[in-house]
PDB file with SEQRES, HELIX, SHEET and CRYST1 records, atoms N, CA, C and O in Angstrom:
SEQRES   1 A   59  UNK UNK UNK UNK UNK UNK UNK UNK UNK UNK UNK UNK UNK          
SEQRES   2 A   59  UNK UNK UNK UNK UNK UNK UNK UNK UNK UNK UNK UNK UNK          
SEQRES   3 A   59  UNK UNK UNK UNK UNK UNK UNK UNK UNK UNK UNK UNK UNK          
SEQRES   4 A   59  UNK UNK UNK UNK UNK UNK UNK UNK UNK UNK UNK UNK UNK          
SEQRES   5 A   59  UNK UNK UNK UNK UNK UNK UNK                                  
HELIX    1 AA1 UNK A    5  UNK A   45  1                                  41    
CRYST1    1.000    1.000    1.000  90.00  90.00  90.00 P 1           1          
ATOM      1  N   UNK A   1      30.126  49.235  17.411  1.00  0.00           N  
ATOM      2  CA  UNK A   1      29.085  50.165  17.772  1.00  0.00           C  
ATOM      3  C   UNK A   1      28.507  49.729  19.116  1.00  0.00           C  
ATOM      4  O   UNK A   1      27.912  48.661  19.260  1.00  0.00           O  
ATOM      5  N   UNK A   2      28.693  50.519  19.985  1.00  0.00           N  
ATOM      6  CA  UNK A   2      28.069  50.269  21.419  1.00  0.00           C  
ATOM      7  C   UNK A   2      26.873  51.423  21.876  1.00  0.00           C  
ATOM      8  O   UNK A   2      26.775  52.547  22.369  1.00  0.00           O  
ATOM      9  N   UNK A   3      25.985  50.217  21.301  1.00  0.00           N  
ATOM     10  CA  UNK A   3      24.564  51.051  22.134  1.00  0.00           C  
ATOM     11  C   UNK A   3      24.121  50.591  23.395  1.00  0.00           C  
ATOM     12  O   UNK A   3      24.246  49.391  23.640  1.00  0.00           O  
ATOM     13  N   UNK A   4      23.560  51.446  24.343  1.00  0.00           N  
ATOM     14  CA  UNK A   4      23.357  51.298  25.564  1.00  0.00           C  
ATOM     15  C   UNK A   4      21.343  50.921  25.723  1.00  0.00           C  
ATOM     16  O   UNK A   4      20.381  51.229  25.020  1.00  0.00           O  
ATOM     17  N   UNK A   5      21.496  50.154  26.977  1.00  0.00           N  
ATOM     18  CA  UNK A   5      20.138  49.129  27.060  1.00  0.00           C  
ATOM     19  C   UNK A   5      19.274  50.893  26.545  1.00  0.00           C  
ATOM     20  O   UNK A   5      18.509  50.699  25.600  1.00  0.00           O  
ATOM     21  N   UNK A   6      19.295  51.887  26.846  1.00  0.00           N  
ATOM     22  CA  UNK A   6      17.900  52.619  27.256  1.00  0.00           C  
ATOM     23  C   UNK A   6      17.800  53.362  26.148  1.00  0.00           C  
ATOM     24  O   UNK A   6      16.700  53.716  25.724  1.00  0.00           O  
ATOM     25  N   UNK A   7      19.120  53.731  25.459  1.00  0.00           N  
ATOM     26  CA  UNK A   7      18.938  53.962  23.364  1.00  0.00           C  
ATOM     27  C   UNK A   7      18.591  52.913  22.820  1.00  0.00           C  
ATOM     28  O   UNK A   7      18.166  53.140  21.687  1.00  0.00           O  
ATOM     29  N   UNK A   8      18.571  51.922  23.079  1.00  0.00           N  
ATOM     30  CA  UNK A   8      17.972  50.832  22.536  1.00  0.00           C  
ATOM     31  C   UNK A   8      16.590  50.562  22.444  1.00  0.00           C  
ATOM     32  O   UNK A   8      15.993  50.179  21.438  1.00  0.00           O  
ATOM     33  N   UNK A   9      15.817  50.936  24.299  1.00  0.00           N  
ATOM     34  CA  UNK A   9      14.554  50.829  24.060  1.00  0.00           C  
ATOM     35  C   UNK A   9      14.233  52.059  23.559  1.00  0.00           C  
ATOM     36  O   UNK A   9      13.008  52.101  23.446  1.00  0.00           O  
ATOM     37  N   UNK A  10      14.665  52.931  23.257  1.00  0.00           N  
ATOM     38  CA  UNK A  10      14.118  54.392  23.013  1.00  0.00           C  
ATOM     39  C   UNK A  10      14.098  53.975  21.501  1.00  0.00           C  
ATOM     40  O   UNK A  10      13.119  54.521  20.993  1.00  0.00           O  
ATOM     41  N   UNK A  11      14.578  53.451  20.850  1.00  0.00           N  
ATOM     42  CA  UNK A  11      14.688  52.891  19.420  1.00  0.00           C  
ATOM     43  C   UNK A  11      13.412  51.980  19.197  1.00  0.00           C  
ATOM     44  O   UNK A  11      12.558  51.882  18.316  1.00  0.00           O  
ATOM     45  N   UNK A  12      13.547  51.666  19.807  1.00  0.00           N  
ATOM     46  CA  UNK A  12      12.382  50.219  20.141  1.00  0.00           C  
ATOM     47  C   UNK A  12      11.005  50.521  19.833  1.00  0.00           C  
ATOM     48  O   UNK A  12      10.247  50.036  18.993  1.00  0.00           O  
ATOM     49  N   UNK A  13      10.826  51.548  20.809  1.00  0.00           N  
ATOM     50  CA  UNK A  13       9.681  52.188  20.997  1.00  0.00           C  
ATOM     51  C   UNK A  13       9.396  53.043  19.619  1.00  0.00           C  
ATOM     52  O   UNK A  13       8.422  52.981  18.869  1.00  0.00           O  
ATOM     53  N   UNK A  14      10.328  53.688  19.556  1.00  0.00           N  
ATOM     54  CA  UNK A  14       9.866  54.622  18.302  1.00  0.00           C  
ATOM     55  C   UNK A  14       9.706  53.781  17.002  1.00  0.00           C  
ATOM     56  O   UNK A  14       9.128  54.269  16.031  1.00  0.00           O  
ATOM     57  N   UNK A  15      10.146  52.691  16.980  1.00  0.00           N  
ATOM     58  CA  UNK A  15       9.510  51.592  15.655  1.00  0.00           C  
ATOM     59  C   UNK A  15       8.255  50.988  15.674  1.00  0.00           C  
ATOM     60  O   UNK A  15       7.494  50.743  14.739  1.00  0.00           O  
ATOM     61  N   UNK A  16       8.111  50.719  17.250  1.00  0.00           N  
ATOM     62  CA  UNK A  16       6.950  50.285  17.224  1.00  0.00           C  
ATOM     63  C   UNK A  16       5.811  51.819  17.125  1.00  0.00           C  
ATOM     64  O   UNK A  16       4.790  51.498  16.517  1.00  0.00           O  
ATOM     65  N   UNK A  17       5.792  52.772  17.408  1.00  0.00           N  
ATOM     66  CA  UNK A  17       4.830  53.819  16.940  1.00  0.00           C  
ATOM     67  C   UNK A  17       4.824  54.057  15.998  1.00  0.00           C  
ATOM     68  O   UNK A  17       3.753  54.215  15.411  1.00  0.00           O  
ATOM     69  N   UNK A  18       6.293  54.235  15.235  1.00  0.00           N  
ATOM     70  CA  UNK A  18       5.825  54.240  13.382  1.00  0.00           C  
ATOM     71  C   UNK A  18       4.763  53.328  12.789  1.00  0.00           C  
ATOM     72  O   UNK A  18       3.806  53.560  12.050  1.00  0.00           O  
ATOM     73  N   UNK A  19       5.316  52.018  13.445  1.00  0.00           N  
ATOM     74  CA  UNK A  19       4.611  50.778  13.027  1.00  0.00           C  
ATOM     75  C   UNK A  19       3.283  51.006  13.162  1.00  0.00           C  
ATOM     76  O   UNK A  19       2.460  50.963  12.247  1.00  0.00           O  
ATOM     77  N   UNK A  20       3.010  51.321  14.642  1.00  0.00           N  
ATOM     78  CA  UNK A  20       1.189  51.588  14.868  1.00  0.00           C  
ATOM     79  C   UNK A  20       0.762  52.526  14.171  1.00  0.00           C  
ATOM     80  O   UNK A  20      -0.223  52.221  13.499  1.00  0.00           O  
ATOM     81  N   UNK A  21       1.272  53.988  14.025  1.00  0.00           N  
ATOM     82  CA  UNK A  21       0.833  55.094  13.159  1.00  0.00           C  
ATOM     83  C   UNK A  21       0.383  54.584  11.691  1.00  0.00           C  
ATOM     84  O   UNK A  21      -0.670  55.028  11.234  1.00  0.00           O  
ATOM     85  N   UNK A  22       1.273  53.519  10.819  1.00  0.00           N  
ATOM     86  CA  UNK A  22       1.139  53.017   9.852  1.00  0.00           C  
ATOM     87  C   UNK A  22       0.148  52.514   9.681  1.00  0.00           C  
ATOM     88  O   UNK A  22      -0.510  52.892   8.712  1.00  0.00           O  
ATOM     89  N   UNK A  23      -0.374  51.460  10.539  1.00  0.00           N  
ATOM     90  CA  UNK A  23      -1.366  50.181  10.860  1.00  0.00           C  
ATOM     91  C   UNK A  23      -2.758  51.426  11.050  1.00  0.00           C  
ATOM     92  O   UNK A  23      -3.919  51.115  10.782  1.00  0.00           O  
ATOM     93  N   UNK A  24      -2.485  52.391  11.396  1.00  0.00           N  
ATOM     94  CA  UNK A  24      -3.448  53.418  11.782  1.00  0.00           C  
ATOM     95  C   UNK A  24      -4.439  53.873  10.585  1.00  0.00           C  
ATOM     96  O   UNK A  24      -5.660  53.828  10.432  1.00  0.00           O  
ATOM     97  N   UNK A  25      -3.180  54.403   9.689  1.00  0.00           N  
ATOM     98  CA  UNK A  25      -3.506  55.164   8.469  1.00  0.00           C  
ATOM     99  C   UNK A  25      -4.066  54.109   7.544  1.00  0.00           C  
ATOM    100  O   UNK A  25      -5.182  54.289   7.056  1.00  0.00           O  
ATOM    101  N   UNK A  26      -3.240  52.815   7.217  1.00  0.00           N  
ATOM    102  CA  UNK A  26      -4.024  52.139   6.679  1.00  0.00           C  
ATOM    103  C   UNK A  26      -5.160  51.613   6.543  1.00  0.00           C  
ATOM    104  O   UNK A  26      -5.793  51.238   5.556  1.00  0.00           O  
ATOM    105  N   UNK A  27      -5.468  51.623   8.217  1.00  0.00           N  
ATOM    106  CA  UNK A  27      -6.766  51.655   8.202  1.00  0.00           C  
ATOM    107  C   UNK A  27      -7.972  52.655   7.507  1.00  0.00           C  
ATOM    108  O   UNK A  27      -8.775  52.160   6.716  1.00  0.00           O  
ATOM    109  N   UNK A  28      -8.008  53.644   7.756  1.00  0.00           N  
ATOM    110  CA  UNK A  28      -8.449  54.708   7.718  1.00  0.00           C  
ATOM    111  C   UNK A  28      -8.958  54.726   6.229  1.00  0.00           C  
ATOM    112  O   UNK A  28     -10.087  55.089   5.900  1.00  0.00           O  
ATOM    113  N   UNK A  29      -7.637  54.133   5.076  1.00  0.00           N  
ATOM    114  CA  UNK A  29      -7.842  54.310   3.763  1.00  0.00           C  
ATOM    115  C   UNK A  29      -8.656  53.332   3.255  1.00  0.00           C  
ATOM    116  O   UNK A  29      -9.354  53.369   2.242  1.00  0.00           O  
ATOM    117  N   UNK A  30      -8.413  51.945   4.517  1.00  0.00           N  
ATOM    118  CA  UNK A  30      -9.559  50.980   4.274  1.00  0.00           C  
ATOM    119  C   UNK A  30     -10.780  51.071   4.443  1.00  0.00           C  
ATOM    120  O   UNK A  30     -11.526  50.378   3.751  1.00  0.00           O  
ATOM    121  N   UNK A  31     -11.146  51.697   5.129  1.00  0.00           N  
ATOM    122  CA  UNK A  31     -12.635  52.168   5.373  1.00  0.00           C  
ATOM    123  C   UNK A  31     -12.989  52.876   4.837  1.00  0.00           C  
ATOM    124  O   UNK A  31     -14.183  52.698   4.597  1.00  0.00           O  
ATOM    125  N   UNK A  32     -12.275  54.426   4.098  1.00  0.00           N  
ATOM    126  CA  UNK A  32     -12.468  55.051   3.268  1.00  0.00           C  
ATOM    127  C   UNK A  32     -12.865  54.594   1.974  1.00  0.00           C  
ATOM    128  O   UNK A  32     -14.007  54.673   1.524  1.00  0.00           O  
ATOM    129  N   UNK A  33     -12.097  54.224   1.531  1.00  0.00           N  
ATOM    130  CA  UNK A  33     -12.443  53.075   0.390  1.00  0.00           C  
ATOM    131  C   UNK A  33     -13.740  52.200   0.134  1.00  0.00           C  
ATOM    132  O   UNK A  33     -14.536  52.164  -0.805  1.00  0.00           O  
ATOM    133  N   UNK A  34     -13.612  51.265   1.752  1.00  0.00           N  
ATOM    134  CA  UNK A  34     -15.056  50.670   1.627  1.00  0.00           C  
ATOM    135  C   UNK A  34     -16.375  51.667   1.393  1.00  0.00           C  
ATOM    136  O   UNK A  34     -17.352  51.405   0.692  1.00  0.00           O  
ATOM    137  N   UNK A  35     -16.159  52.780   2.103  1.00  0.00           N  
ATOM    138  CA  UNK A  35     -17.031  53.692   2.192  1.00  0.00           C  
ATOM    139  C   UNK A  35     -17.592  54.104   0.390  1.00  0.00           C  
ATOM    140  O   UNK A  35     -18.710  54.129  -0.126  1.00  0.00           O  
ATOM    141  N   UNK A  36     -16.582  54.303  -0.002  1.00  0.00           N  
ATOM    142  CA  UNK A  36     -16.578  54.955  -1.131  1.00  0.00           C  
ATOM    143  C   UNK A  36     -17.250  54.033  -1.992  1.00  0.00           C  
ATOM    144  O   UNK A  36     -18.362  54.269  -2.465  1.00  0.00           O  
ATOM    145  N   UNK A  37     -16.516  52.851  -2.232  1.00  0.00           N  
ATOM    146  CA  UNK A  37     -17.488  51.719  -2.931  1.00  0.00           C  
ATOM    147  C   UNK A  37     -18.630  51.055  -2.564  1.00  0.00           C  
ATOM    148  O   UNK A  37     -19.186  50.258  -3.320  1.00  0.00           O  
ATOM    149  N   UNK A  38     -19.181  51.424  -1.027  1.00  0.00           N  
ATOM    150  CA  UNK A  38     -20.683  51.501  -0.855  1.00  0.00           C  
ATOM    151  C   UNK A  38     -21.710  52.383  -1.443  1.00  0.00           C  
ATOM    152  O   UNK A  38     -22.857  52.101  -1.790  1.00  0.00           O  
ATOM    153  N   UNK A  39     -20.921  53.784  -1.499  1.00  0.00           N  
ATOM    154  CA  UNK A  39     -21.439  54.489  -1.893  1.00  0.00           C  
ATOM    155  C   UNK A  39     -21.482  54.040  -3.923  1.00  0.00           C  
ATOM    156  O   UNK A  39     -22.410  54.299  -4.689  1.00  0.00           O  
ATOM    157  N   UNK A  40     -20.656  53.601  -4.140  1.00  0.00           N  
ATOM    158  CA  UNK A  40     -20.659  53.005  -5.665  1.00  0.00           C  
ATOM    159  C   UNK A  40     -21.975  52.616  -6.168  1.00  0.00           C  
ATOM    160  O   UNK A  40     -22.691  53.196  -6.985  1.00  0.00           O  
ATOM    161  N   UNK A  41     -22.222  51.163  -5.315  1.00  0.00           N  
ATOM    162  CA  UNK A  41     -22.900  50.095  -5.194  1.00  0.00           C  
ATOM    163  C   UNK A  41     -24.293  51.008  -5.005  1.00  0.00           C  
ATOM    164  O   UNK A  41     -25.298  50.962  -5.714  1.00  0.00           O  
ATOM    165  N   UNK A  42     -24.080  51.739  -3.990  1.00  0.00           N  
ATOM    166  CA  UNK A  42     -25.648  52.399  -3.761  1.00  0.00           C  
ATOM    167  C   UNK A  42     -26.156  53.195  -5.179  1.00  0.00           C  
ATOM    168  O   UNK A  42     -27.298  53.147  -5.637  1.00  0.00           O  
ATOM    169  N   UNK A  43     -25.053  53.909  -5.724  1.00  0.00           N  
ATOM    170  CA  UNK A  43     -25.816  54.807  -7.345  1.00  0.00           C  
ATOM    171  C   UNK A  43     -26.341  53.723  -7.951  1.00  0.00           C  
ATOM    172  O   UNK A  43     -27.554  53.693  -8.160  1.00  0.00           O  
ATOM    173  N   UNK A  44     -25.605  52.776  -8.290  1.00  0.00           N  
ATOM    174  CA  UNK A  44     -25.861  51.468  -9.527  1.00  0.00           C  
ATOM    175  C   UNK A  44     -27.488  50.932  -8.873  1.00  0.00           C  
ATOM    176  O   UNK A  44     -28.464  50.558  -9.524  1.00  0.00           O  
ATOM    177  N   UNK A  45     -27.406  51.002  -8.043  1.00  0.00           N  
ATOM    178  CA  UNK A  45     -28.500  50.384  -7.974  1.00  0.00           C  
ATOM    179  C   UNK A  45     -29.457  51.005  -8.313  1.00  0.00           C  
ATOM    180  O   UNK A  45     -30.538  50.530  -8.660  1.00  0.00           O  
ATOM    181  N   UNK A  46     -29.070  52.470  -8.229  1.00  0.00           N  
ATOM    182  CA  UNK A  46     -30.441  53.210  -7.856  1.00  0.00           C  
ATOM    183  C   UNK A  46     -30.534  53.785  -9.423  1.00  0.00           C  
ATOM    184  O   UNK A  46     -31.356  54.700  -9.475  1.00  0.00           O  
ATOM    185  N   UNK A  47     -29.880  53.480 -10.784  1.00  0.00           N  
ATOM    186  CA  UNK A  47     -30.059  53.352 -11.938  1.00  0.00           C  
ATOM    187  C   UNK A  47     -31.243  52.807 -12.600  1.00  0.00           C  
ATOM    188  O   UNK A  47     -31.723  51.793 -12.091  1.00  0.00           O  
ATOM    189  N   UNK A  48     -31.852  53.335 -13.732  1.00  0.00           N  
ATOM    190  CA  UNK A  48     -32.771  52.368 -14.226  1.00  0.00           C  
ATOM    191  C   UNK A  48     -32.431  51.094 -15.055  1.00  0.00           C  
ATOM    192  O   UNK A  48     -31.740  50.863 -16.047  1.00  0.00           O  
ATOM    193  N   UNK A  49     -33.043  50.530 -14.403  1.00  0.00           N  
ATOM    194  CA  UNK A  49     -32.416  48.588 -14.802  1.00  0.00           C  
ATOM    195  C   UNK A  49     -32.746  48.598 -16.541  1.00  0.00           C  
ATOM    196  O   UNK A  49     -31.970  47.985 -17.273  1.00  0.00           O  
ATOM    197  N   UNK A  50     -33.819  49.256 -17.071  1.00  0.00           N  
ATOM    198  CA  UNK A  50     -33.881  49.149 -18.457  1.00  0.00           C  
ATOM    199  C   UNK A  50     -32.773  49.935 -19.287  1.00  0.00           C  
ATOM    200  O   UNK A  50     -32.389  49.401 -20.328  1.00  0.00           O  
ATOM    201  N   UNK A  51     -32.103  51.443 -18.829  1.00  0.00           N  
ATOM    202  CA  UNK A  51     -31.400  52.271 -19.541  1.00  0.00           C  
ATOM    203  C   UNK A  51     -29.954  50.937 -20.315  1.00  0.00           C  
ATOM    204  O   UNK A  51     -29.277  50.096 -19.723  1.00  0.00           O  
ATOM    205  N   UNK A  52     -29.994  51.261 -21.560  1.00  0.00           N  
ATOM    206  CA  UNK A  52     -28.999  51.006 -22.178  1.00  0.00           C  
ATOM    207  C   UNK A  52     -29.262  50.220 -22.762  1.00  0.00           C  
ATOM    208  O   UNK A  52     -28.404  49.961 -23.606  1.00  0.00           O  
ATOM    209  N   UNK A  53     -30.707  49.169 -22.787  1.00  0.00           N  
ATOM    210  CA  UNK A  53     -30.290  48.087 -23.182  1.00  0.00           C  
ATOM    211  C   UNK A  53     -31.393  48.317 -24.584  1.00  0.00           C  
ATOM    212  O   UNK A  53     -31.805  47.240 -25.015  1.00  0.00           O  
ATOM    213  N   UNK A  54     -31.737  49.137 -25.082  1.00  0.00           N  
ATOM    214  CA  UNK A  54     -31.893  49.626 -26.635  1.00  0.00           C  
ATOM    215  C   UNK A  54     -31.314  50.409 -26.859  1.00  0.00           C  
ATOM    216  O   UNK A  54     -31.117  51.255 -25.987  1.00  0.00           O  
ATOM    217  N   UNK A  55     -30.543  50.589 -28.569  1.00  0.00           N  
ATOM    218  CA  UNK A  55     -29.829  51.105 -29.361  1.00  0.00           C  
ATOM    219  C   UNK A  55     -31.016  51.911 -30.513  1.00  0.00           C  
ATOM    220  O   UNK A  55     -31.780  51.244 -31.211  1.00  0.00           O  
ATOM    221  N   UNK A  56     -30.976  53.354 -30.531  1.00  0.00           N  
ATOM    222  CA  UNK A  56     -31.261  53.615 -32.216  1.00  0.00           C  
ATOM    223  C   UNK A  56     -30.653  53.655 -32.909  1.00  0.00           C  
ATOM    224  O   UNK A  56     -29.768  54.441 -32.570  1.00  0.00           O  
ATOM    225  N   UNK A  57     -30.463  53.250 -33.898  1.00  0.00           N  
ATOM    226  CA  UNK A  57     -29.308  52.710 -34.937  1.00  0.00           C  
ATOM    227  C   UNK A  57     -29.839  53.759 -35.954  1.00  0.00           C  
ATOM    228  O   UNK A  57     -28.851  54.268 -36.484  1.00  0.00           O  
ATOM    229  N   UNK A  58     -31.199  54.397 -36.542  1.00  0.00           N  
ATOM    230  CA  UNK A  58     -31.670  55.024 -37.028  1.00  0.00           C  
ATOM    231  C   UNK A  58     -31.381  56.551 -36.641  1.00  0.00           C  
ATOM    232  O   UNK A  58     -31.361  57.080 -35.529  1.00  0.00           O  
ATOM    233  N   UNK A  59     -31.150  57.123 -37.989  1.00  0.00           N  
ATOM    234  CA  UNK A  59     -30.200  58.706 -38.046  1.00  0.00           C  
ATOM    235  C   UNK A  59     -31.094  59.593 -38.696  1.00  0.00           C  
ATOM    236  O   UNK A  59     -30.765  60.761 -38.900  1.00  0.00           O  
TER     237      UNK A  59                                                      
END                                                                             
C-alpha cells in the first residue's frame, strides 16, 4: 500500500479533529452533568431537615 506524504497528512488531520470534536463533546456532558448535580445538591438542601424522620405506625 503506497500512500503519499499529503494523504497522509490529510489523514492526520482528520484524526486529530475527530479526536478534538470528541474531547469537545465530552466536555460539554461534563459540565452538564456537574450542572445537573448542583442543581441536585441545591433541592436537598432546600428540604426540610425534620421531614421523614417520624413514622405513624397508628391506622
Amino acid at each position: 500500500m503506497d500512500m503519499s506524504i499529503a494523504a497522509l497528512s490529510v489523514d492526520m488531520h482528520l484524526a486529530q479533529t475527530q479526536q478534538d470534536f470528541g474531547v469537545a463533546v465530552m466536555k460539554m456532558a461534563m459540565e452538564t452533568t456537574t450542572e445537573q448535580a448542583e442543581e441536585v445538591l441545591q433541592e436537598l438542601d432546600s428540604l426540610d431537615p425534620n421531614l421523614g424522620n417520624n413514622v405513624d405506625i397508628i391506622a
